[in-house]
């Protein structure tokens, strides 16, 4: 059974951004692996300065990395992670 799409959050909210080191702690993906994924186009490129990631990007990277460790290539996981990211953000916002 496919779960219904979570409702769109309409109230104003600001989310934090995460550095590459913080993303490494969240996702268990090393900064070296992050650079490799950026070079291959699996993560957003950094235009200048240090990489910063939105909560959506951090969740997406975490899900895609977890899937890759279970045999799903990153090139095949964007479509899988889109729905999971929306659900994770929705539940994170409604958390305790």
PDB file of C-alpha atoms in Angstrom:
ATOM      1  CA  UNK A   1       0.000   0.000   0.000  1.00  0.00           C
ATOM      2  CA  UNK A   2       1.365   3.392  -0.963  1.00  0.00           C
ATOM      3  CA  UNK A   3       1.160   6.021   1.759  1.00  0.00           C
ATOM      4  CA  UNK A   4      -0.519   9.313   0.831  1.00  0.00           C
ATOM      5  CA  UNK A   5       1.694  12.314   0.207  1.00  0.00           C
ATOM      6  CA  UNK A   6       2.301  14.316   3.371  1.00  0.00           C
ATOM      7  CA  UNK A   7       0.674  17.760   3.356  1.00  0.00           C
ATOM      8  CA  UNK A   8       2.835  20.710   2.398  1.00  0.00           C
ATOM      9  CA  UNK A   9       3.985  22.788   5.357  1.00  0.00           C
ATOM     10  CA  UNK A  10       2.613  26.279   4.850  1.00  0.00           C
ATOM     11  CA  UNK A  11       3.823  28.155   7.905  1.00  0.00           C
ATOM     12  CA  UNK A  12       7.107  30.037   7.705  1.00  0.00           C
ATOM     13  CA  UNK A  13      10.030  28.106   9.064  1.00  0.00           C
ATOM     14  CA  UNK A  14      13.789  28.372   8.847  1.00  0.00           C
ATOM     15  CA  UNK A  15      15.944  25.331   8.805  1.00  0.00           C
ATOM     16  CA  UNK A  16      19.574  25.072   9.753  1.00  0.00           C
ATOM     17  CA  UNK A  17      22.280  24.232   7.267  1.00  0.00           C
ATOM     18  CA  UNK A  18      24.908  21.594   7.827  1.00  0.00           C
ATOM     19  CA  UNK A  19      28.617  21.552   7.022  1.00  0.00           C
ATOM     20  CA  UNK A  20      30.335  18.613   5.336  1.00  0.00           C
ATOM     21  CA  UNK A  21      31.581  17.432   8.739  1.00  0.00           C
ATOM     22  CA  UNK A  22      28.094  17.618  10.246  1.00  0.00           C
ATOM     23  CA  UNK A  23      26.708  15.757   7.230  1.00  0.00           C
ATOM     24  CA  UNK A  24      29.378  13.092   7.774  1.00  0.00           C
ATOM     25  CA  UNK A  25      28.170  12.612  11.359  1.00  0.00           C
ATOM     26  CA  UNK A  26      24.512  12.530  10.287  1.00  0.00           C
ATOM     27  CA  UNK A  27      24.913  10.156   7.327  1.00  0.00           C
ATOM     28  CA  UNK A  28      28.137   8.268   8.162  1.00  0.00           C
ATOM     29  CA  UNK A  29      29.404   9.366   4.730  1.00  0.00           C
ATOM     30  CA  UNK A  30      33.004  10.533   4.935  1.00  0.00           C
ATOM     31  CA  UNK A  31      33.978  13.938   3.487  1.00  0.00           C
ATOM     32  CA  UNK A  32      36.113  12.080   0.922  1.00  0.00           C
ATOM     33  CA  UNK A  33      33.071  10.106  -0.232  1.00  0.00           C
ATOM     34  CA  UNK A  34      31.061  13.352  -0.324  1.00  0.00           C
ATOM     35  CA  UNK A  35      33.660  14.876  -2.679  1.00  0.00           C
ATOM     36  CA  UNK A  36      33.551  11.760  -4.875  1.00  0.00           C
ATOM     37  CA  UNK A  37      29.749  11.911  -5.060  1.00  0.00           C
ATOM     38  CA  UNK A  38      29.869  15.634  -5.908  1.00  0.00           C
ATOM     39  CA  UNK A  39      32.337  14.936  -8.738  1.00  0.00           C
ATOM     40  CA  UNK A  40      30.040  12.202 -10.068  1.00  0.00           C
ATOM     41  CA  UNK A  41      26.954  14.429  -9.840  1.00  0.00           C
ATOM     42  CA  UNK A  42      25.189  12.544  -7.040  1.00  0.00           C
ATOM     43  CA  UNK A  43      25.346  15.571  -4.723  1.00  0.00           C
ATOM     44  CA  UNK A  44      25.076  19.321  -5.387  1.00  0.00           C
ATOM     45  CA  UNK A  45      28.300  20.986  -6.490  1.00  0.00           C
ATOM     46  CA  UNK A  46      29.859  23.653  -4.291  1.00  0.00           C
ATOM     47  CA  UNK A  47      30.237  26.883  -6.254  1.00  0.00           C
ATOM     48  CA  UNK A  48      32.684  28.493  -3.843  1.00  0.00           C
ATOM     49  CA  UNK A  49      33.734  28.196  -0.242  1.00  0.00           C
ATOM     50  CA  UNK A  50      32.676  25.366   2.003  1.00  0.00           C
ATOM     51  CA  UNK A  51      29.804  23.010   1.319  1.00  0.00           C
ATOM     52  CA  UNK A  52      26.579  23.688   3.230  1.00  0.00           C
ATOM     53  CA  UNK A  53      23.594  21.363   3.092  1.00  0.00           C
ATOM     54  CA  UNK A  54      19.929  21.990   3.783  1.00  0.00           C
ATOM     55  CA  UNK A  55      17.984  19.488   5.901  1.00  0.00           C
ATOM     56  CA  UNK A  56      16.412  18.166   2.689  1.00  0.00           C
ATOM     57  CA  UNK A  57      19.844  17.587   1.150  1.00  0.00           C
ATOM     58  CA  UNK A  58      21.152  15.988   4.365  1.00  0.00           C
ATOM     59  CA  UNK A  59      18.213  13.566   4.466  1.00  0.00           C
ATOM     60  CA  UNK A  60      18.528  12.789   0.761  1.00  0.00           C
ATOM     61  CA  UNK A  61      22.256  12.075   1.049  1.00  0.00           C
ATOM     62  CA  UNK A  62      21.671   9.906   4.123  1.00  0.00           C
ATOM     63  CA  UNK A  63      18.991   7.851   2.377  1.00  0.00           C
ATOM     64  CA  UNK A  64      20.918   7.497  -0.873  1.00  0.00           C
ATOM     65  CA  UNK A  65      24.103   6.540   0.963  1.00  0.00           C
ATOM     66  CA  UNK A  66      22.232   3.948   3.056  1.00  0.00           C
ATOM     67  CA  UNK A  67      20.707   2.531  -0.134  1.00  0.00           C
ATOM     68  CA  UNK A  68      24.113   2.413  -1.832  1.00  0.00           C
ATOM     69  CA  UNK A  69      25.501   0.423   1.092  1.00  0.00           C
ATOM     70  CA  UNK A  70      22.705  -2.081   0.462  1.00  0.00           C
ATOM     71  CA  UNK A  71      23.428  -2.445  -3.247  1.00  0.00           C
ATOM     72  CA  UNK A  72      21.313   0.285  -4.886  1.00  0.00           C
ATOM     73  CA  UNK A  73      23.613   2.463  -7.032  1.00  0.00           C
ATOM     74  CA  UNK A  74      23.348   6.227  -6.361  1.00  0.00           C
ATOM     75  CA  UNK A  75      22.472   6.732 -10.018  1.00  0.00           C
ATOM     76  CA  UNK A  76      19.263   4.731  -9.463  1.00  0.00           C
ATOM     77  CA  UNK A  77      18.212   6.120  -6.083  1.00  0.00           C
ATOM     78  CA  UNK A  78      17.093   9.736  -6.714  1.00  0.00           C
ATOM     79  CA  UNK A  79      13.535   8.672  -7.511  1.00  0.00           C
ATOM     80  CA  UNK A  80      13.347   6.396  -4.489  1.00  0.00           C
ATOM     81  CA  UNK A  81      14.649   9.030  -2.120  1.00  0.00           C
ATOM     82  CA  UNK A  82      12.358  11.887  -3.308  1.00  0.00           C
ATOM     83  CA  UNK A  83       9.300  10.439  -1.573  1.00  0.00           C
ATOM     84  CA  UNK A  84      11.266   9.350   1.478  1.00  0.00           C
ATOM     85  CA  UNK A  85      12.786  12.825   1.917  1.00  0.00           C
ATOM     86  CA  UNK A  86       9.367  14.495   1.897  1.00  0.00           C
ATOM     87  CA  UNK A  87       8.088  12.071   4.533  1.00  0.00           C
ATOM     88  CA  UNK A  88      11.184  12.419   6.709  1.00  0.00           C
ATOM     89  CA  UNK A  89      11.013  16.234   6.621  1.00  0.00           C
ATOM     90  CA  UNK A  90       7.327  16.179   7.455  1.00  0.00           C
ATOM     91  CA  UNK A  91       7.837  13.922  10.454  1.00  0.00           C
ATOM     92  CA  UNK A  92      10.955  15.787  11.601  1.00  0.00           C
ATOM     93  CA  UNK A  93       8.979  19.033  11.645  1.00  0.00           C
ATOM     94  CA  UNK A  94       6.185  17.436  13.669  1.00  0.00           C
ATOM     95  CA  UNK A  95       8.598  15.732  16.060  1.00  0.00           C
ATOM     96  CA  UNK A  96       8.538  16.060  19.856  1.00  0.00           C
TER      97      UNK A  96
END
